[in-house]
Short mmCIF file of C-alpha atoms in Angstrom, two decimals:
data_model
loop_
_atom_site.label_atom_id
_atom_site.label_comp_id
_atom_site.label_asym_id
_atom_site.label_seq_id
_atom_site.Cartn_x
_atom_site.Cartn_y
_atom_site.Cartn_z
CA MET A 1 21.22 4.59 159.30
CA SER A 2 21.38 7.23 156.47
CA SER A 3 23.60 9.99 155.19
CA ASN A 4 23.14 13.17 153.23
CA GLY A 5 26.83 13.44 152.52
CA VAL A 6 27.56 15.82 155.28
CA PHE A 7 26.93 13.53 158.34
CA ILE A 8 25.94 9.93 159.04
CA ALA A 9 22.57 9.67 160.91
CA ASP A 10 21.52 6.93 163.15
CA ALA A 11 18.20 5.18 163.61
CA THR A 12 16.83 8.30 165.53
CA GLY A 13 17.59 10.64 162.51
CA ASP A 14 20.26 12.42 164.54
CA THR A 15 24.03 12.53 163.88
CA MET A 16 25.53 9.05 164.75
CA MET A 17 28.38 9.13 167.29
CA ASP A 18 31.49 10.46 165.44
CA GLY A 19 29.31 10.69 162.43
CA GLY A 20 29.85 14.27 161.46
CA GLY A 21 32.64 15.84 159.20
CA LEU A 22 32.05 13.73 156.15
CA ASN A 23 33.56 14.60 152.73
CA PRO A 24 35.73 17.59 153.75
CA GLY A 25 36.07 20.33 151.09
CA TRP A 26 34.15 22.75 148.83
CA GLY A 27 31.06 20.71 148.56
CA VAL A 28 30.16 20.54 152.20
CA SER A 29 31.17 24.12 152.79
CA ASN A 30 28.63 25.35 150.12
CA TYR A 31 25.94 22.68 150.76
CA PRO A 32 25.90 22.27 154.53
CA ASP A 33 22.32 20.77 154.48
CA GLY A 34 23.38 17.99 152.04
CA LEU A 35 25.36 17.32 148.94
CA PRO A 36 23.02 17.77 145.68
CA MET A 37 24.48 14.51 144.15
CA PRO A 38 22.25 11.58 143.38
CA HIS A 39 23.38 8.08 144.53
CA ALA A 40 26.47 9.61 146.20
CA ASN A 41 26.15 7.49 149.33
CA LEU A 42 25.93 3.69 149.60
CA PHE A 43 25.78 1.59 152.68
CA LEU A 44 26.93 -2.05 152.58
CA PRO A 45 27.24 -4.79 155.14
CA MET A 46 30.79 -5.90 155.75
CA PRO A 47 31.12 -9.54 154.53
CA GLY A 48 31.71 -11.79 157.48
CA ASP A 49 30.89 -9.38 160.26
CA SER A 50 27.21 -8.55 160.97
CA ASN A 51 27.96 -5.61 163.20
CA ILE A 52 30.16 -3.76 160.68
CA TYR A 53 28.93 -1.57 157.78
CA ILE A 54 30.77 0.44 155.22
CA LEU A 55 29.67 3.78 153.73
CA ILE A 56 30.92 4.47 150.32
CA HIS A 57 30.71 8.25 149.64
CA GLN A 58 32.08 11.14 147.41
CA VAL A 59 32.57 14.83 147.75
CA ALA A 60 31.24 17.60 145.44
CA GLU A 61 33.79 19.77 143.72
CA ILE A 62 32.82 22.51 141.27
CA ALA A 63 33.52 21.66 137.51
CA ALA A 64 33.77 24.33 134.96
CA PRO A 65 31.86 25.55 133.00
CA VAL A 66 28.89 23.93 134.83
CA GLY A 67 28.02 21.05 137.10
CA LEU A 68 29.77 19.17 139.98
CA ASP A 69 32.42 16.45 139.76
CA ALA A 70 33.92 14.28 142.54
CA LEU A 71 37.62 14.05 142.94
CA GLU A 72 37.78 11.32 145.66
CA ILE A 73 35.90 8.18 146.44
CA TYR A 74 35.84 7.92 150.22
CA TYR A 75 34.71 5.10 152.60
CA SER A 76 33.90 5.14 156.26
CA ILE A 77 33.33 2.23 158.72
CA ILE A 78 30.44 1.98 161.12
CA ASP A 79 30.15 -0.42 164.07
CA ILE A 80 26.48 -0.66 164.65
CA SER A 81 26.87 -2.57 167.93
CA GLN A 82 28.35 0.57 169.53
CA ASN A 83 26.36 3.29 171.43
CA GLY A 84 23.52 0.97 172.65
CA GLY A 85 22.91 -0.29 169.05
CA LEU A 86 22.65 3.19 167.53
CA GLY A 87 26.21 2.76 166.06
CA LYS A 88 29.40 4.59 165.98
CA VAL A 89 31.73 5.60 163.09
CA VAL A 90 35.02 4.07 163.95
CA SER A 91 36.99 5.15 160.75
CA LYS A 92 36.10 8.00 158.50
CA ASN A 93 36.83 9.78 155.21
CA ASN A 94 39.37 7.00 154.06
CA VAL A 95 40.44 7.64 150.41
CA ALA A 96 39.70 4.51 148.20
CA LEU A 97 40.73 6.29 144.95
CA THR A 98 41.64 9.81 143.59
CA GLY A 99 40.61 11.00 140.13
CA VAL A 100 37.62 12.67 138.50
CA PHE A 101 34.35 10.80 138.79
CA SER A 102 30.59 11.35 137.81
CA TRP A 103 27.83 11.20 140.23
CA GLY A 104 26.90 7.99 142.13
CA TYR A 105 27.70 4.49 143.09
CA ALA A 106 26.12 1.09 142.52
CA ALA A 107 26.71 -2.25 144.15
CA CYS A 108 25.92 -5.96 143.50
CA LYS A 109 26.53 -9.15 145.37
CA HIS A 110 29.34 -11.29 144.09
CA ALA A 111 28.11 -14.65 142.81
CA ASN A 112 29.62 -16.24 145.75
CA GLY A 113 26.81 -14.74 147.81
CA ARG A 114 29.12 -13.06 150.33
CA ASP A 115 31.30 -10.25 148.78
CA TRP A 116 30.26 -7.11 146.99
CA TRP A 117 31.06 -5.47 143.60
CA ILE A 118 31.03 -1.68 143.69
CA THR A 119 31.22 0.64 140.71
CA ALA A 120 31.83 4.38 140.10
CA MET A 121 31.65 6.07 136.75
CA ASN A 122 34.49 8.11 135.34
CA ASP A 123 34.28 11.83 134.54
CA VAL A 124 32.67 11.46 131.10
CA ALA A 125 30.64 8.28 131.90
CA ASN A 126 32.26 5.88 129.30
CA GLY A 127 33.98 3.82 131.86
CA LEU A 128 33.44 2.17 135.33
CA HIS A 129 35.86 1.98 138.15
CA THR A 130 35.30 -1.38 139.87
CA PHE A 131 36.05 -2.33 143.49
CA LEU A 132 35.64 -5.69 145.28
CA LEU A 133 34.53 -5.68 149.04
CA THR A 134 35.65 -8.82 150.89
CA PRO A 135 36.04 -9.59 154.67
CA ASP A 136 39.56 -8.40 154.50
CA THR A 137 39.74 -5.37 152.25
CA LEU A 138 38.26 -2.92 149.77
CA GLN A 139 40.30 -3.65 146.64
CA TYR A 140 40.40 -1.43 143.53
CA LEU A 141 40.40 -3.54 140.39
CA GLY A 142 40.74 -0.91 137.66
CA LEU A 143 38.74 1.01 135.01
CA GLN A 144 36.63 -0.75 132.38
CA THR A 145 35.65 1.36 129.32
CA PHE A 146 32.79 0.91 126.77
CA PRO A 147 31.35 2.68 123.71
CA SER A 148 28.83 5.30 125.10
CA GLN A 149 27.90 8.82 124.75
CA ASN A 150 30.11 11.14 126.73
CA PHE A 151 28.43 13.10 129.52
CA PRO A 152 30.88 15.59 131.10
CA TYR A 153 30.39 17.83 134.13
CA GLY A 154 28.24 15.34 136.19
CA PHE A 155 25.46 15.03 133.60
CA ALA A 156 25.26 11.30 133.92
CA GLY A 157 24.01 9.55 137.03
CA GLN A 158 21.76 7.09 138.92
CA PRO A 159 23.86 3.98 138.01
CA LEU A 160 22.26 0.73 139.21
CA PHE A 161 22.31 -2.98 138.78
CA SER A 162 19.21 -5.04 137.95
CA PRO A 163 17.74 -7.05 140.88
CA ASP A 164 19.07 -10.31 139.46
CA GLY A 165 22.52 -8.93 139.02
CA THR A 166 22.96 -9.58 135.26
CA LYS A 167 22.55 -6.07 133.93
CA PHE A 168 23.78 -2.57 134.73
CA ALA A 169 22.44 0.82 133.53
CA PHE A 170 22.89 4.45 133.77
CA GLY A 171 21.27 7.44 132.00
CA GLY A 172 22.17 11.04 131.25
CA SER A 173 22.09 14.02 128.93
CA TYR A 174 23.99 16.99 127.82
CA GLY A 175 22.91 20.17 126.00
CA ILE A 176 24.30 23.51 125.14
CA ASN A 177 22.92 26.47 126.95
CA GLY A 178 19.96 24.39 128.32
CA MET A 179 18.86 23.41 124.66
CA ASN A 180 19.15 20.54 122.28
CA TYR A 181 19.64 17.81 124.97
CA GLN A 182 21.06 14.63 123.79
CA SER A 183 19.88 11.88 126.03
CA SER A 184 20.56 8.13 126.19
CA VAL A 185 20.58 5.21 128.58
CA THR A 186 23.51 2.76 128.46
CA LEU A 187 22.65 -0.91 129.23
CA LEU A 188 25.57 -3.36 130.04
CA ASN A 189 25.77 -7.00 130.70
CA PHE A 190 27.42 -7.94 134.04
CA ASP A 191 29.27 -11.08 135.18
CA ARG A 192 28.88 -11.47 138.83
CA CYS A 193 31.74 -14.01 139.07
CA ASP A 194 34.64 -11.82 137.79
CA GLY A 195 33.12 -8.22 137.81
CA THR A 196 33.33 -7.64 134.10
CA PHE A 197 30.99 -5.58 131.91
CA SER A 198 30.11 -5.97 128.26
CA LEU A 199 27.98 -3.61 126.23
CA ASP A 200 24.33 -4.59 125.57
CA THR A 201 22.91 -1.53 123.85
CA VAL A 202 22.86 2.22 124.08
CA ILE A 203 19.35 3.61 123.73
CA ASP A 204 19.08 7.12 122.39
CA PHE A 205 15.78 8.66 123.51
CA SER A 206 16.70 12.45 122.88
CA ASP A 207 13.50 14.43 123.12
CA ASN A 208 15.10 17.85 123.89
CA TYR A 209 14.56 17.51 127.63
CA VAL A 210 17.21 16.77 130.26
CA SER A 211 17.41 13.29 131.83
CA PHE A 212 19.13 11.50 134.73
CA ALA A 213 16.72 8.66 135.72
CA SER A 214 16.60 4.85 135.25
CA ALA A 215 15.30 1.88 137.24
CA PHE A 216 14.73 -1.89 136.57
CA SER A 217 11.49 -3.69 137.19
CA PRO A 218 11.52 -6.24 140.08
CA ASN A 219 11.81 -9.20 137.47
CA SER A 220 14.75 -7.50 135.64
CA LYS A 221 12.78 -7.69 132.46
CA TYR A 222 12.05 -4.01 131.93
CA LEU A 223 14.24 -0.91 132.17
CA TYR A 224 12.51 2.39 132.76
CA PHE A 225 14.11 5.75 131.97
CA ALA A 226 12.88 9.20 131.78
CA SER A 227 13.47 12.79 130.62
CA THR A 228 11.85 15.62 132.58
CA GLU A 229 8.76 15.22 130.51
CA HIS A 230 8.54 11.53 129.32
CA LEU A 231 8.84 8.21 130.91
CA TYR A 232 9.80 5.27 128.82
CA GLN A 233 9.95 1.46 129.15
CA TYR A 234 12.42 -0.89 127.30
CA ASP A 235 11.93 -4.62 127.09
CA ILE A 236 15.42 -6.06 127.89
CA ASP A 237 14.42 -9.68 126.92
CA ALA A 238 13.42 -8.48 123.35
CA GLY A 239 17.02 -7.94 122.52
CA GLY A 240 16.37 -4.57 120.67
CA LEU A 241 13.67 -6.05 118.53
CA ILE A 242 11.04 -4.03 120.39
CA PRO A 243 11.83 -0.33 120.53
CA HIS A 244 11.41 1.66 123.82
CA GLN A 245 7.84 2.87 124.33
CA LEU A 246 6.40 5.80 126.00
CA VAL A 247 4.30 4.90 129.12
CA ALA A 248 3.66 8.42 130.78
CA THR A 249 3.87 12.08 130.03
CA ASN A 250 4.34 14.74 132.60
CA ASP A 251 1.19 16.82 133.21
CA THR A 252 2.91 19.74 135.03
CA PHE A 253 0.99 19.27 138.23
CA LEU A 254 1.09 22.16 140.73
CA SER A 255 2.37 20.24 143.79
CA ALA A 256 3.00 23.31 146.11
CA PRO A 257 1.86 26.78 145.01
CA PRO A 258 2.89 29.14 143.77
CA VAL A 259 5.71 27.75 141.58
CA PHE A 260 6.59 24.05 142.43
CA TYR A 261 5.48 21.87 139.66
CA THR A 262 5.98 18.24 139.07
CA ASP A 263 8.25 16.68 136.36
CA PHE A 264 10.26 13.53 135.90
CA PHE A 265 13.53 13.25 137.78
CA GLN A 266 14.83 10.13 139.62
CA LEU A 267 13.47 6.60 139.90
CA TYR A 268 13.56 4.18 142.75
CA LEU A 269 12.46 0.52 142.88
CA ALA A 270 11.07 0.28 146.44
CA ALA A 271 10.75 -2.74 148.77
CA ASN A 272 7.07 -3.15 147.93
CA GLY A 273 7.97 -3.86 144.20
CA LYS A 274 6.71 -0.58 142.93
CA ILE A 275 8.79 2.15 141.24
CA TYR A 276 8.53 5.79 142.63
CA MET A 277 9.72 8.85 140.72
CA SER A 278 10.72 12.28 142.15
CA SER A 279 10.66 15.72 140.46
CA GLY A 280 13.64 17.85 139.79
CA SER A 281 11.87 21.01 140.95
CA SER A 282 11.66 19.72 144.61
CA VAL A 283 7.92 19.20 145.17
CA LYS A 284 5.85 17.37 147.71
CA HIS A 285 4.51 14.53 145.50
CA LEU A 286 5.91 11.27 144.03
CA HIS A 287 4.84 9.55 140.84
CA GLU A 288 4.14 5.80 141.18
CA ILE A 289 4.49 2.82 138.84
CA ASN A 290 2.11 0.21 140.33
CA TYR A 291 2.93 -2.83 138.18
CA PRO A 292 6.52 -2.31 136.72
CA ASP A 293 6.64 -5.98 135.68
CA SER A 294 3.93 -5.49 133.21
CA SER A 295 4.45 -4.39 129.57
CA GLY A 296 3.49 -1.03 128.17
CA THR A 297 0.91 1.06 129.86
CA ALA A 298 -0.31 -1.89 131.84
CA CYS A 299 2.59 -0.93 134.16
CA ASP A 300 -0.03 1.62 135.42
CA VAL A 301 1.91 4.88 136.06
CA GLN A 302 -0.06 7.12 138.42
CA LEU A 303 1.19 10.78 138.27
CA HIS A 304 1.79 12.63 141.52
CA ASN A 305 -0.10 9.84 143.41
CA VAL A 306 1.87 9.88 146.57
CA PHE A 307 1.76 13.02 148.94
CA THR A 308 4.68 13.26 151.30
CA ASN A 309 4.02 16.66 152.85
CA CYS A 310 7.71 17.59 152.46
CA PHE A 311 9.99 19.05 149.84
CA PHE A 312 12.50 16.71 148.28
CA ILE A 313 14.34 15.76 145.07
CA GLY A 314 16.44 12.64 145.66
CA VAL A 315 15.61 9.08 146.20
CA PRO A 316 17.33 6.33 148.32
CA ASN A 317 20.19 4.24 146.98
CA HIS A 318 19.69 0.61 147.85
CA PRO A 319 21.27 -2.30 146.11
CA ASN A 320 19.64 -5.72 146.26
CA TYR A 321 20.80 -6.86 149.63
CA TYR A 322 18.85 -10.15 149.21
CA LEU A 323 20.59 -11.42 146.18
CA GLY A 324 22.27 -14.71 147.05
CA ALA A 325 24.89 -16.88 145.44
CA LYS A 326 24.80 -17.92 141.74
CA THR A 327 24.32 -21.66 142.50
CA GLY A 328 26.47 -23.92 140.31
CA SER A 329 28.60 -21.15 138.95
CA PRO A 330 32.40 -21.49 138.96
CA CYS A 331 32.69 -18.81 141.77
CA ASP A 332 30.05 -20.44 144.05
CA THR A 333 33.01 -21.76 146.07
CA LEU A 334 32.46 -20.72 149.68
CA THR A 335 32.54 -23.72 152.22
CA SER A 336 29.97 -24.34 154.90
CA ILE A 337 32.56 -22.69 157.31
CA ASN A 338 32.33 -19.34 155.81
CA ASP A 339 29.05 -19.33 153.81
CA PRO A 340 26.90 -16.23 154.34
CA PRO A 341 23.92 -16.90 156.70
CA GLU A 342 20.74 -17.92 154.95
CA HIS A 343 17.63 -15.74 155.36
CA ASP A 344 15.19 -16.50 158.00
CA PHE A 345 11.95 -17.56 156.34
CA ARG A 346 9.45 -15.37 158.23
CA PHE A 347 6.88 -12.66 157.60
CA LYS A 348 4.86 -10.12 159.49
CA VAL A 349 1.30 -8.84 158.84
CA PHE A 350 0.31 -5.28 159.77
CA PRO A 351 -2.09 -3.76 160.80
CA ASN A 352 -3.55 -6.76 162.44
CA PRO A 353 -6.46 -6.71 163.05
CA THR A 354 -7.44 -4.80 159.91
CA MET A 355 -10.66 -2.73 159.79
CA ASP A 356 -11.24 -2.76 155.97
CA GLY A 357 -9.36 -5.94 154.71
CA ASN A 358 -6.28 -3.95 153.67
CA PHE A 359 -3.02 -4.73 155.14
CA ASN A 360 0.72 -5.07 154.49
CA ILE A 361 3.00 -8.08 154.65
CA LEU A 362 6.84 -7.69 155.40
CA TYR A 363 8.78 -10.82 154.48
CA LEU A 364 12.17 -12.33 153.58
CA LEU A 365 12.28 -15.15 151.18
CA PRO A 366 15.14 -17.66 150.73
CA GLN A 367 17.91 -16.22 148.49
CA ASN A 368 17.02 -16.12 144.74
CA GLN A 369 13.71 -17.89 145.22
CA PRO A 370 10.31 -16.34 144.43
CA GLY A 371 7.28 -17.09 146.70
CA LYS A 372 3.54 -16.92 146.87
CA LEU A 373 1.09 -15.49 149.28
CA GLU A 374 -2.35 -17.21 149.85
CA VAL A 375 -5.10 -16.22 152.11
CA PHE A 376 -7.60 -18.94 153.26
CA ASP A 377 -10.81 -18.79 155.25
CA ILE A 378 -11.68 -21.06 158.14
CA ASN A 379 -13.07 -23.64 155.81
CA GLY A 380 -9.76 -23.84 153.83
CA ARG A 381 -11.10 -21.96 150.82
CA ARG A 382 -8.52 -19.78 149.17
CA ILE A 383 -9.88 -16.30 148.90
CA TYR A 384 -6.73 -14.43 147.70
CA GLU A 385 -3.29 -15.24 146.09
CA MET A 386 -0.29 -13.11 145.11
CA ASN A 387 3.16 -13.87 143.65
CA LEU A 388 5.98 -12.48 145.64
CA PRO A 389 9.22 -11.40 143.97
CA HIS A 390 12.34 -12.36 145.78
CA TRP A 391 13.84 -8.96 145.44
CA SER A 392 10.85 -7.27 147.21
CA ALA A 393 10.42 -7.28 150.99
CA MET A 394 6.82 -5.74 151.45
CA GLN A 395 3.64 -6.04 149.62
CA GLU A 396 0.14 -4.45 150.07
CA VAL A 397 -2.76 -6.74 150.25
CA SER A 398 -6.42 -5.74 149.58
CA LEU A 399 -9.17 -8.31 150.23
CA LEU A 400 -12.40 -8.05 148.29
CA LYS A 401 -15.16 -6.10 150.00
CA SER A 402 -17.32 -9.32 149.92
CA VAL A 403 -14.78 -10.90 152.49
CA SER A 404 -16.65 -10.82 155.83
CA SER A 405 -15.28 -10.22 159.27
CA GLY A 406 -13.33 -13.13 160.75
CA VAL A 407 -10.06 -14.98 161.19
CA TYR A 408 -8.07 -15.83 158.01
CA ASN A 409 -4.86 -17.77 157.54
CA CYS A 410 -2.07 -16.15 155.62
CA VAL A 411 0.33 -18.72 153.99
CA ILE A 412 3.66 -17.84 152.31
CA THR A 413 5.42 -20.58 150.40
CA SER A 414 8.77 -20.59 148.60
CA GLY A 415 10.12 -23.96 147.32
CA VAL A 416 9.85 -26.29 150.32
CA GLU A 417 9.57 -23.55 152.84
CA ARG A 418 6.25 -22.48 154.26
CA GLY A 419 5.06 -20.02 156.89
CA ARG A 420 1.66 -19.26 158.39
CA MET A 421 0.09 -16.32 160.19
CA LYS A 422 -3.44 -15.48 161.08
CA VAL A 423 -5.00 -12.05 160.21
CA VAL A 424 -8.21 -10.79 161.82
CA VAL A 425 -10.59 -8.79 159.51
CA TYR A 426 -13.30 -6.46 161.04
CA ARG A 427 -15.88 -4.92 158.59
#
């Protein structure tokens, strides 16, 4: 399912049953094809019920002198078992909180492995409204404030948690008459047990270009952030001893003639462990960071490397659905009666057979556990290996051209778990 802020779509891409009429007000009336607000929709599974999902969403209202603010935080409930498995919206546009808010939501699994923390930024982005989603309720827990640069009128956005749930970040910038932009990214520590934040650092990277984007690497070690012209990397583990470094500069590529050029806008950590970046001018290409767990330019930024054949600006908003309980923590208290279900240890290989030795693996690892992929020939000789981050769910595999046609064994291990599958290679 998905949503553009105007309606909820089912798996066919069409409007879900009773999924229209989201976010009543000025925004939908003026943007009937979708609200122009990054990260303004967030789908979460309801704790304790595999058929029920909740959509957290917000409506756009005009904010003088420029920009858009949100005046309500809404939630809607979806029963995915209805309408032959395509789902039905059973409750819609419920008001969770009224106020003035910046763009976007973020969510992180509670350390008990079942419930969800949900955050929304206040109007000037120096505070976070926090909610706790449990099997019984969506509870508002209040506003936490912290030292940060103020970003009025919706000029801060794309809030997100690190894949391991220990950090939180958002970026933004604000200028006068489109000039002299002051840009920074705020990095916070997060406690998954009690939902509290504490300031780690505020990174000023003002380069006179507007900025909204940030993303964490799969291993949660690096934070990426960008202005429209420059992409930076910050080593979180260095604790500020290593300054942020420039890893890419926009080359103003003409994506779609005559006037649609690429720049840097929003970042998205995808299921394959790569980071993709959109452009604010609505183009047909994505930038790609191939190895975001690597330091500096070794992360391998490929500009306008992915052609999509459609115009777009935004990127999806997906929390780490696979983050499990923080084992041994004071809040790892769920009993076996109401524990969240463990992941099925399985994987899929496609295409299979493969004509060139290139294929994808789709997998789910045990919660909080990394894994390894190994490929063996019929003699038991290992011809390929790859480390699998627990956050990712898909990876690309490219066997060497020297690997001949035949049947090969793919083996994934994670802790004591092991899975096998055969892949056929034709050359």
